[in-house]
Coordinates of C-alpha atoms and ligand atoms in Angstrom, one line a residue:
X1 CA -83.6 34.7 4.7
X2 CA -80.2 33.8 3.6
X3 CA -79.1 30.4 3.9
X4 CA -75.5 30.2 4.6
X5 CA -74.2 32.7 7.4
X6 CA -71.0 33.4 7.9
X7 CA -69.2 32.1 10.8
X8 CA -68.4 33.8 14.2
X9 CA -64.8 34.3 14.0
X10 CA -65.1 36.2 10.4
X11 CA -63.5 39.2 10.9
X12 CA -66.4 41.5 9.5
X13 CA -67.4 45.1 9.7
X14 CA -70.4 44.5 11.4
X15 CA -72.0 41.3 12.8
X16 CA -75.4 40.5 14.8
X17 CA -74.8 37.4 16.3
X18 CA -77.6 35.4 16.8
X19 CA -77.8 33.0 20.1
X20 CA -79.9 30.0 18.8
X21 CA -79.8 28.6 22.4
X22 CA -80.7 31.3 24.1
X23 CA -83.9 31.7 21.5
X24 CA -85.0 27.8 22.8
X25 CA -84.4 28.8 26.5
X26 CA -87.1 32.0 26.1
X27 CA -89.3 29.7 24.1
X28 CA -89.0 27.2 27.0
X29 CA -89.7 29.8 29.7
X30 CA -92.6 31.6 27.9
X31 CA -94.3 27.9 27.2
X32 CA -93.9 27.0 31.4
X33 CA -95.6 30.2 32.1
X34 CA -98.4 29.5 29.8
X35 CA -98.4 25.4 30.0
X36 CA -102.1 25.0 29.2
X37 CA -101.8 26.8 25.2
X38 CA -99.9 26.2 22.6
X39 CA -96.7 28.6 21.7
X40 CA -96.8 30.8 18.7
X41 CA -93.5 32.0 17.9
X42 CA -94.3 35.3 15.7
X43 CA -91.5 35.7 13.2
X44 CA -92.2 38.5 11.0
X45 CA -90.2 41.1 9.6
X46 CA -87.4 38.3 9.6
X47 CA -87.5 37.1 13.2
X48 CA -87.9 41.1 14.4
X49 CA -84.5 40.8 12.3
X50 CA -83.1 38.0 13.9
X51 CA -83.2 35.8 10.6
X52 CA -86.8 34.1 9.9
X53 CA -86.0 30.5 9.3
X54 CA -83.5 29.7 11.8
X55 CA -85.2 30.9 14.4
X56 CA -88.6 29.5 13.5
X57 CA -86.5 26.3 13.0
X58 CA -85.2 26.6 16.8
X59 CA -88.3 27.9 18.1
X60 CA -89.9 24.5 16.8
X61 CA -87.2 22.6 18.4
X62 CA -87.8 24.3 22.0
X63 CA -91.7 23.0 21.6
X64 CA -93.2 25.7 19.2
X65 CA -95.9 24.4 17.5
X66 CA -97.3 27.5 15.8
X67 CA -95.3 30.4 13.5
X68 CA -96.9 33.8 12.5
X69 CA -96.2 35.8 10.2
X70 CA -97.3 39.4 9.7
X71 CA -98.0 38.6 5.5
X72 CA -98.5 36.2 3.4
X73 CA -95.2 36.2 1.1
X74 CA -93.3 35.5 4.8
X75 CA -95.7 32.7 5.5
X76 CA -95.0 31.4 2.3
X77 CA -91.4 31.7 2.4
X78 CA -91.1 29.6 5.6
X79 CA -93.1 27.0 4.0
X80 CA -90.8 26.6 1.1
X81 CA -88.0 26.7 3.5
X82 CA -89.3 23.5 4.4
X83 CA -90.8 24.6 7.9
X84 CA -93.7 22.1 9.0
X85 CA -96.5 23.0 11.2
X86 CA -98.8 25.1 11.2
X87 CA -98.0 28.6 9.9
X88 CA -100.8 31.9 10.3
X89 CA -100.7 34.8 8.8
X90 CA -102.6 37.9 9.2
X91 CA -102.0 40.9 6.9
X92 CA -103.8 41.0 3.7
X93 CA -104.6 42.6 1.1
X94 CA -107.2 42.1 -1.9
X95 CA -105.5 40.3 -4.6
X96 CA -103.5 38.6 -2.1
X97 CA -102.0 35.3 -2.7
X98 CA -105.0 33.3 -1.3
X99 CA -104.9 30.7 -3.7
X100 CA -101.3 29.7 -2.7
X101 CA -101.6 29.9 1.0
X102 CA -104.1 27.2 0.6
X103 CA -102.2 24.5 -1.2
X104 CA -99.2 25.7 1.4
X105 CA -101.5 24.8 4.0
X106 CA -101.3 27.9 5.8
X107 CA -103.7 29.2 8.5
X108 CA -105.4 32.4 6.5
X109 CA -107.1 35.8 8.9
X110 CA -109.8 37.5 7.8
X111 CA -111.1 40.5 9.3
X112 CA -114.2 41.1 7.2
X113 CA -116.2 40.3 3.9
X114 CA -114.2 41.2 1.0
X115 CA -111.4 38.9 2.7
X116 CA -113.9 35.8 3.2
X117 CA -114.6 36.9 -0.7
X118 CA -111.8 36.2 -1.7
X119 CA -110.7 33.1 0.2
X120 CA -113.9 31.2 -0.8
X121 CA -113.0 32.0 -4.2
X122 CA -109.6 30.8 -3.9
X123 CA -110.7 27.8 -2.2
X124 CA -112.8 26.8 -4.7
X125 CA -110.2 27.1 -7.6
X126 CA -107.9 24.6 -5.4
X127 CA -110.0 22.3 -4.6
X128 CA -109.5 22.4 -0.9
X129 CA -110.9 23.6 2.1
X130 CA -108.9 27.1 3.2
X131 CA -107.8 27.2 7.0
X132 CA -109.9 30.4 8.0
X133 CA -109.4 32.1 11.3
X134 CA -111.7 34.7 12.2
X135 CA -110.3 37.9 13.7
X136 CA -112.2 40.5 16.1
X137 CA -111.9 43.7 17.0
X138 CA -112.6 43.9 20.9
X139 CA -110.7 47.4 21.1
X140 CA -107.4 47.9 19.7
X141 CA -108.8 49.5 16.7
X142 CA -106.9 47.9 13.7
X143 CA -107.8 45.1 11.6
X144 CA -110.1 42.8 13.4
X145 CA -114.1 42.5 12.8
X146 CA -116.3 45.2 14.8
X147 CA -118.7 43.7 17.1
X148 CA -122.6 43.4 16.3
X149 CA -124.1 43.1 13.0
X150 CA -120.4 43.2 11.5
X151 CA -119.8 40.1 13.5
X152 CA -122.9 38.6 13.1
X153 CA -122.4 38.7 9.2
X154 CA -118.9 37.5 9.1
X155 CA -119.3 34.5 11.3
X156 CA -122.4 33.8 9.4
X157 CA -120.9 33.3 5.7
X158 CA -118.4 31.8 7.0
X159 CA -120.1 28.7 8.7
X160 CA -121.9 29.1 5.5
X161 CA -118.8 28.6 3.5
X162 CA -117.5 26.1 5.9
X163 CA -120.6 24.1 5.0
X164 CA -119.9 23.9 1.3
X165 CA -116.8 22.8 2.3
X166 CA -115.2 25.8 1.0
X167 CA -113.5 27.0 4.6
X168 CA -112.6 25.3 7.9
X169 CA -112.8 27.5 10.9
X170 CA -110.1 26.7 12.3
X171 CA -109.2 29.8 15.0
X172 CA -111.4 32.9 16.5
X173 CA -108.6 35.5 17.7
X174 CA -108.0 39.0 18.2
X175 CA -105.1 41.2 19.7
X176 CA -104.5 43.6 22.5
X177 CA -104.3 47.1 22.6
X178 CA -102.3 48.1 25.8
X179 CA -100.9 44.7 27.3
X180 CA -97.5 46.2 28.0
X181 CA -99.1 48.6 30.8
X182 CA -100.5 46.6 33.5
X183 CA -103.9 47.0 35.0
X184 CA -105.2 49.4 31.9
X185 CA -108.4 49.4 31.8
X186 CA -108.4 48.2 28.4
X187 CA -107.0 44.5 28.8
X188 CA -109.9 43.7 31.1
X189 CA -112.5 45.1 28.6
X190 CA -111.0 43.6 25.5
X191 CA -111.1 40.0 27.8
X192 CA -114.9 40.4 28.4
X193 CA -115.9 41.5 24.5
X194 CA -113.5 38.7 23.4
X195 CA -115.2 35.9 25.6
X196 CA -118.9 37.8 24.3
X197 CA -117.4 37.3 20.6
X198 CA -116.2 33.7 20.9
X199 CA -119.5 33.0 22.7
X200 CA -121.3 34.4 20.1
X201 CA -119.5 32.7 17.5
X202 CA -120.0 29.6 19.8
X203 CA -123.4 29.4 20.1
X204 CA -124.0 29.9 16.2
X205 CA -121.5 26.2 15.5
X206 CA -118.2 27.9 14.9
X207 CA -115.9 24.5 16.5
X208 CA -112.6 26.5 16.3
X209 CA -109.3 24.7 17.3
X210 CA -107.7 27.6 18.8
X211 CA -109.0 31.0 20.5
X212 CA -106.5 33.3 21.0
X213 CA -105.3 37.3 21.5
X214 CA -102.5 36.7 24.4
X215 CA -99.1 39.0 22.6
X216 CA -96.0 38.7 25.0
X217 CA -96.8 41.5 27.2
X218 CA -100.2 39.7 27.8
X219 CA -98.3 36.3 28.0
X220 CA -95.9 37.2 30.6
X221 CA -98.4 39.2 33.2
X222 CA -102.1 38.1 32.4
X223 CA -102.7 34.3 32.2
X224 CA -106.3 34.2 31.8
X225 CA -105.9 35.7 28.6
X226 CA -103.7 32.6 27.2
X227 CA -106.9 30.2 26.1
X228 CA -105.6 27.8 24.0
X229 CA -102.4 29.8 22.0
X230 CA -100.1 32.4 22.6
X231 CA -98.9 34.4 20.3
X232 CA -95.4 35.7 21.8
X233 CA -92.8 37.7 19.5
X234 CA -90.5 40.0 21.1
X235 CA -90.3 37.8 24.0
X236 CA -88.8 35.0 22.2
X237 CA -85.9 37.2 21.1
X238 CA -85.8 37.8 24.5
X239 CA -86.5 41.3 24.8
X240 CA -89.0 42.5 27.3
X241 CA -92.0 44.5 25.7
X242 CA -91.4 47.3 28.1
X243 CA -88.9 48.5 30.9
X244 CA -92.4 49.0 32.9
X245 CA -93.1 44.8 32.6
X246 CA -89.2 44.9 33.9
X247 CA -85.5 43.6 32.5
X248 CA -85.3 40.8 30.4
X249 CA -83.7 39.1 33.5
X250 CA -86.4 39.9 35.8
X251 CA -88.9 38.3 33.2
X252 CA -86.4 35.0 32.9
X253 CA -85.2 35.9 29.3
X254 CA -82.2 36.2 27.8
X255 CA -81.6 38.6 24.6
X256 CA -80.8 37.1 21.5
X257 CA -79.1 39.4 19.4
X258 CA -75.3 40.9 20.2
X259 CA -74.7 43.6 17.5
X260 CA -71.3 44.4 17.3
X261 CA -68.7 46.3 14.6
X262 CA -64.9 46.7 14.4
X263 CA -63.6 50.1 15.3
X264 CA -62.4 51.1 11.9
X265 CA -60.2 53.9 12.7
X266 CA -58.3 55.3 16.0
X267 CA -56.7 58.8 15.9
X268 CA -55.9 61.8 17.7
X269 CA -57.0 64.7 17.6
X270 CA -56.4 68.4 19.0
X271 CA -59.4 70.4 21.0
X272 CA -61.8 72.2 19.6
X273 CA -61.9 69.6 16.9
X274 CA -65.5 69.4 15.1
X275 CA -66.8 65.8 14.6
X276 CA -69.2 64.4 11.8
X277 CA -71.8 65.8 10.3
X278 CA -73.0 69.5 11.4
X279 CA -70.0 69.4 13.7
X280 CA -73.0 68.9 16.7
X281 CA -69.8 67.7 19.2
X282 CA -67.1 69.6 19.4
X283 CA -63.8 67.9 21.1
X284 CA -63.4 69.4 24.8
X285 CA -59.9 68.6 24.9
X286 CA -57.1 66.5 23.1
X287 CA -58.8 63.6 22.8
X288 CA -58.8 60.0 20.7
X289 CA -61.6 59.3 18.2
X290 CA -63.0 56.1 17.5
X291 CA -64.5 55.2 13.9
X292 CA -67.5 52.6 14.4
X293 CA -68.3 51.4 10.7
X294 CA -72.2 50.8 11.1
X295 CA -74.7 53.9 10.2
X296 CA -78.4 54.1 9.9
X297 CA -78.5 52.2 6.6
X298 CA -77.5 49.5 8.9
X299 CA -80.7 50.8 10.9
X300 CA -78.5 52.3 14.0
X301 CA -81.2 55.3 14.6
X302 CA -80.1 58.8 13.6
X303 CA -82.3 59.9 16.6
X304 CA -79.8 58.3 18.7
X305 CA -77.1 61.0 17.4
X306 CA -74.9 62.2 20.3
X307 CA -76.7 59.5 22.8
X308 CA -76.3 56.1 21.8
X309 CA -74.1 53.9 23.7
X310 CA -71.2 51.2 22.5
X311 CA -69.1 49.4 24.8
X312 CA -65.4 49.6 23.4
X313 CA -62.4 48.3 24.9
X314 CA -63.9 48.0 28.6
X315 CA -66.2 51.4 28.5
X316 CA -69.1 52.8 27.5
X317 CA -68.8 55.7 24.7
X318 CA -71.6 57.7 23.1
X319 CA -72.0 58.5 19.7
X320 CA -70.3 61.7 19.3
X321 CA -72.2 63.8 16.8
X322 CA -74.5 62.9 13.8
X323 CA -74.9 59.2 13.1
X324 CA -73.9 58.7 9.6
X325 CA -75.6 56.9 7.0
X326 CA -72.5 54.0 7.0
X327 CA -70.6 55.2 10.5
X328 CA -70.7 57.1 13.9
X329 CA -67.3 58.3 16.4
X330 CA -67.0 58.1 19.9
X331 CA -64.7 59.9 21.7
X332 CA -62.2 57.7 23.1
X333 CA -61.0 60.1 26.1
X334 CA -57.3 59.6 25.0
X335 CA -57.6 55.8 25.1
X336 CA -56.5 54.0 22.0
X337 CA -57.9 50.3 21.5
X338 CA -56.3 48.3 18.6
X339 CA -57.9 49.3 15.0
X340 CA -60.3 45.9 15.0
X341 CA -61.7 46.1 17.9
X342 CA -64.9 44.8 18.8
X343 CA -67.5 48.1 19.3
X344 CA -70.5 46.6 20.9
X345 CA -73.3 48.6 20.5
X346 CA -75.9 45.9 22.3
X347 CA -76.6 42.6 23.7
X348 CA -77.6 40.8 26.9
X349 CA -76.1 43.3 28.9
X350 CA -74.4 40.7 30.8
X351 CA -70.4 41.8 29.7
X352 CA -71.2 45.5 30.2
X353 CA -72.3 46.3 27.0
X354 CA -75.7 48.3 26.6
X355 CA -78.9 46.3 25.5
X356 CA -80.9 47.4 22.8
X357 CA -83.7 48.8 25.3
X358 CA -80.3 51.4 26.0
X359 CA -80.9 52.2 22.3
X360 CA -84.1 52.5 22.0
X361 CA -84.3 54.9 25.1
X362 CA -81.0 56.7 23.1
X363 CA -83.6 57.1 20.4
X364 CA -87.0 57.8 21.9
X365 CA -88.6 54.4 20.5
X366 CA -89.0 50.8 21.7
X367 CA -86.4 47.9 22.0
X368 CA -88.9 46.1 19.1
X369 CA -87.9 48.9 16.2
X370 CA -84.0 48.9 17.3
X371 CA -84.2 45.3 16.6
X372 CA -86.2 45.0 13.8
X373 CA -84.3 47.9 11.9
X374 CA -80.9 46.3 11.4
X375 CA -80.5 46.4 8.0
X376 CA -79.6 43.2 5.5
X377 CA -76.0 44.8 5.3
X378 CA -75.0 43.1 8.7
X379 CA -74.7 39.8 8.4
X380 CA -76.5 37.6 11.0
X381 CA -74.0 35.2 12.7
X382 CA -76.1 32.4 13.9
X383 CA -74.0 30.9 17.5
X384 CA -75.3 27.5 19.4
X385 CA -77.5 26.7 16.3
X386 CA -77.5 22.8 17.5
X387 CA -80.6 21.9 19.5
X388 CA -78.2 20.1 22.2
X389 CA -76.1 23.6 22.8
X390 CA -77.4 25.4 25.7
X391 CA -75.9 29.2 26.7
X392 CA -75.0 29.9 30.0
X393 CA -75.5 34.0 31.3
X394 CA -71.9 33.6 33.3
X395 CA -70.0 32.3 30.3
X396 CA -70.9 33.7 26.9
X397 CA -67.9 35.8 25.4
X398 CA -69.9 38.7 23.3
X399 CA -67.5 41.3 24.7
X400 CA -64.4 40.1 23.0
X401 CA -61.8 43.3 22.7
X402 CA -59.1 41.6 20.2
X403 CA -62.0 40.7 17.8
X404 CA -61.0 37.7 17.2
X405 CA -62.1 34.6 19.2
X406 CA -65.2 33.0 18.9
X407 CA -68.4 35.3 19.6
X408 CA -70.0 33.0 22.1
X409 CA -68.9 29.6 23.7
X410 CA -71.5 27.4 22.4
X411 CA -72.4 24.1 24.6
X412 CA -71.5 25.1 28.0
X413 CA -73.8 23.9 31.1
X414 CA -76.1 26.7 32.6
X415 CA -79.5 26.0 31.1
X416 CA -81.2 29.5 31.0
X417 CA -84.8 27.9 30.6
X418 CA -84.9 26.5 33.9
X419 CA -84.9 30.0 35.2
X420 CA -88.5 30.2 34.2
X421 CA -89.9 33.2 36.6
X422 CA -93.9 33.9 37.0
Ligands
LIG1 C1 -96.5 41.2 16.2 C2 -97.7 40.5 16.7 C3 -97.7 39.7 17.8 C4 -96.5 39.5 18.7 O1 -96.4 40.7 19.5 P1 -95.2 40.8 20.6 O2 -95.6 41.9 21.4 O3 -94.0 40.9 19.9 O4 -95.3 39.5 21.3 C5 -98.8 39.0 18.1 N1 -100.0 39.1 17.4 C6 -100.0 39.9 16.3 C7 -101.3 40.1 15.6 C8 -98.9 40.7 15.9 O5 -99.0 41.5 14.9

């Protein structure tokens, strides 16, 4: 979670830009299509590697009111970034740092006994009563609290506990197994044992503040799972949790990373030629090569080897043989762009470049790990970081072949938000 980003028009290796503005537009849209909860921006694993506090800071400014985190140590991290708010997370361990999510003030899961254990404990030792949200298992079959006697038991120490004034139950939530393929089977029956649960819990005098278990997927297609939060994450970085849910653009979001490198090296080269590692291409013909300076230690997938797609100088290339640990070719076709030129590997799309749903089809995985993976050796650029800034899809300038002018225009008109679509 650096601090101080370098700015757009630094010639370097390797950049993601980050487009602040578009960030607020998706939070914008995904809080119109779900206007009677509250917005959780979920911003672990660094923002899905988008950079943790700036975009919790502009996903407050577009009417967050929640951040979640996976663990604690990011919670925590936020809060002595100064973020306000309210801040959950949900992935602990025992041992965990209970004791200082409490005097953080941070909204603490717990998925069974030992964790409730533990909190208690660490409540007492501050001297404060710990924000407890109860977390149930109504079918994905990962952390959560089983139905029955399991449930029965959990919520029944902790309205003990909350009675000593040891715990608050603040939240009752849980999280969906297959809300990124519409009409499964599953999102209906997790809705039913959810509502059981939170009746349950109900009935017994749990007063929770918020109910929740909507992720984007369930967000964008299946309002009556929204209650009275959201908890949306890939959405925000305005990616869409699955072709099958449709393109960012169909879903009235706007991608918010452009990862781009400067072609390193141009040369020719006779047929026959082998390239990279393992020699898996072979040149066809007389042909120009193209060195693009970014390799799976910058988390470009070596599955992606001889498919993944960068936009250079006008066209799309492939990566020609084994992605390297630091760098990948393309074959150039004979064309020879300037040394410096910007190799755009993704981004909206919107300038012809591929997105990274492209990548993660290059690679056999999901738009959410090509994101997330891009390692701390590219430096984020963060673009239209002002609240006032907007981003317009006609007039951003990711595609920029001489490498040198600024990575987008920030402040221009178009207000992507009001595209909200349903
Ligand atoms: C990651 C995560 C989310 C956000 O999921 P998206 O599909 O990215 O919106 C929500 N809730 C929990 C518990 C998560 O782990």
């Amino acid at each position: 979670m650096n601090e101080t980003a370098p700015s757009p028009t630094a010639p370097l290796r390797a950049r993601a830009e980050i487009d602040l503005a578009a960030l607020r537009a998706n939070v914008r849209t995904l809080r119109a299509l779900a206007p009677g909860a509250a917005l959780m921006a979920v911003v672990k694993s660094d923002a899905y590697g988008h950079g943790a506090v700036r975009c919790a800071r502009a996903a407050l400014d577009a009417g967050a009111t929640w951040l979640g985190t996976a663990t604690p140590e990011e919670a925590l991290a936020l809060r002595a970034a100064g973020l306000p708010g309210r801040i959950m997370c949900w992935l602990w361990t025992p041992g965990g740092p209970w004791q200082e999510a409490i005097e953080a003030d941070l909204d603490v899961s717990v998925s069974g006994m030992w964790a409730l254990r533990e909190v208690t404990r660490a409540a007492r030792a501050a001297g404060v009563p710990a924000r407890v949200q109860l977390k149930a298992d109504t079918g994905l079959g990962r952390s959560g609290c089983q139905p029955g006697e399991d449930w029965a038991e959990l919520v029944g120490a902790a309205l003990a506990a909350e009675a000593e004034g040891l715990v608050r139950i603040t939240g009752l939530w849980s999280h969906f197994a297959c809300a990124d393929e519409p009409g499964h089977p599953s999102i209906a029956a997790q809705l039913d044992l959810f509502r059981e649960m939170l009746a349950y819990a109900q009935a017994r005098g749990v007063r929770p503040e918020v109910r929740h278990i909507a992720n984007s997927p369930a967000t964008l297609t299946v309002p009556e799972s929204h209650f009275d939060l959201v908890r949306t994450g890939i959405a925000v970085y305005g990616i869409s949790p699955s072709p099958e849910l449709g393109t960012p653009a169909d879903l009235g979001l706007r991608p918010v990373m452009t990862l781009s490198a400067s072609v390193a090296l141009v040369k020719r080269v006779p047929a026959g030629h082998g390239v990279s590692y393992g020699h898996h291409y072979v040149t066809p013909g007389e042909t120009t090569l193209g060195l693009v300076p970014v390799g799976y230690a910058d988390g470009i997938p070596r599955h992606a080897s001889g498919s993944g797609p960068v936009l250079v100088d006008g066209k799309w290339r492939t990566a020609a043989g084994r992605i390297a640990m630091d760098q990948f070719v393309v074959d150039l076709g004979g064309d020879e762009p300037e040394p410096g030129s910007r190799a755009v590997l993704f981004g909206p799309g919107d300038h012809g470049e591929p997105t990274a749903e492209d990548w993660a089809q290059a690679a056999g995985t999901i738009a959410y790990e090509i994101v997330t993976r891009i390692g701390t050796r590219v430096p984020r650029v963060y673009v239209n970081e002002e609240p006032g800034t907007s981003t317009a899809t006609t007039t951003t300038t990711t595609a920029d072949p001489a490498g040198t002018a600024t990575a987008a225009g920030p402040a221009v008109t178009a207000d992507t938000g009001k595209r909200s679509g349903t």
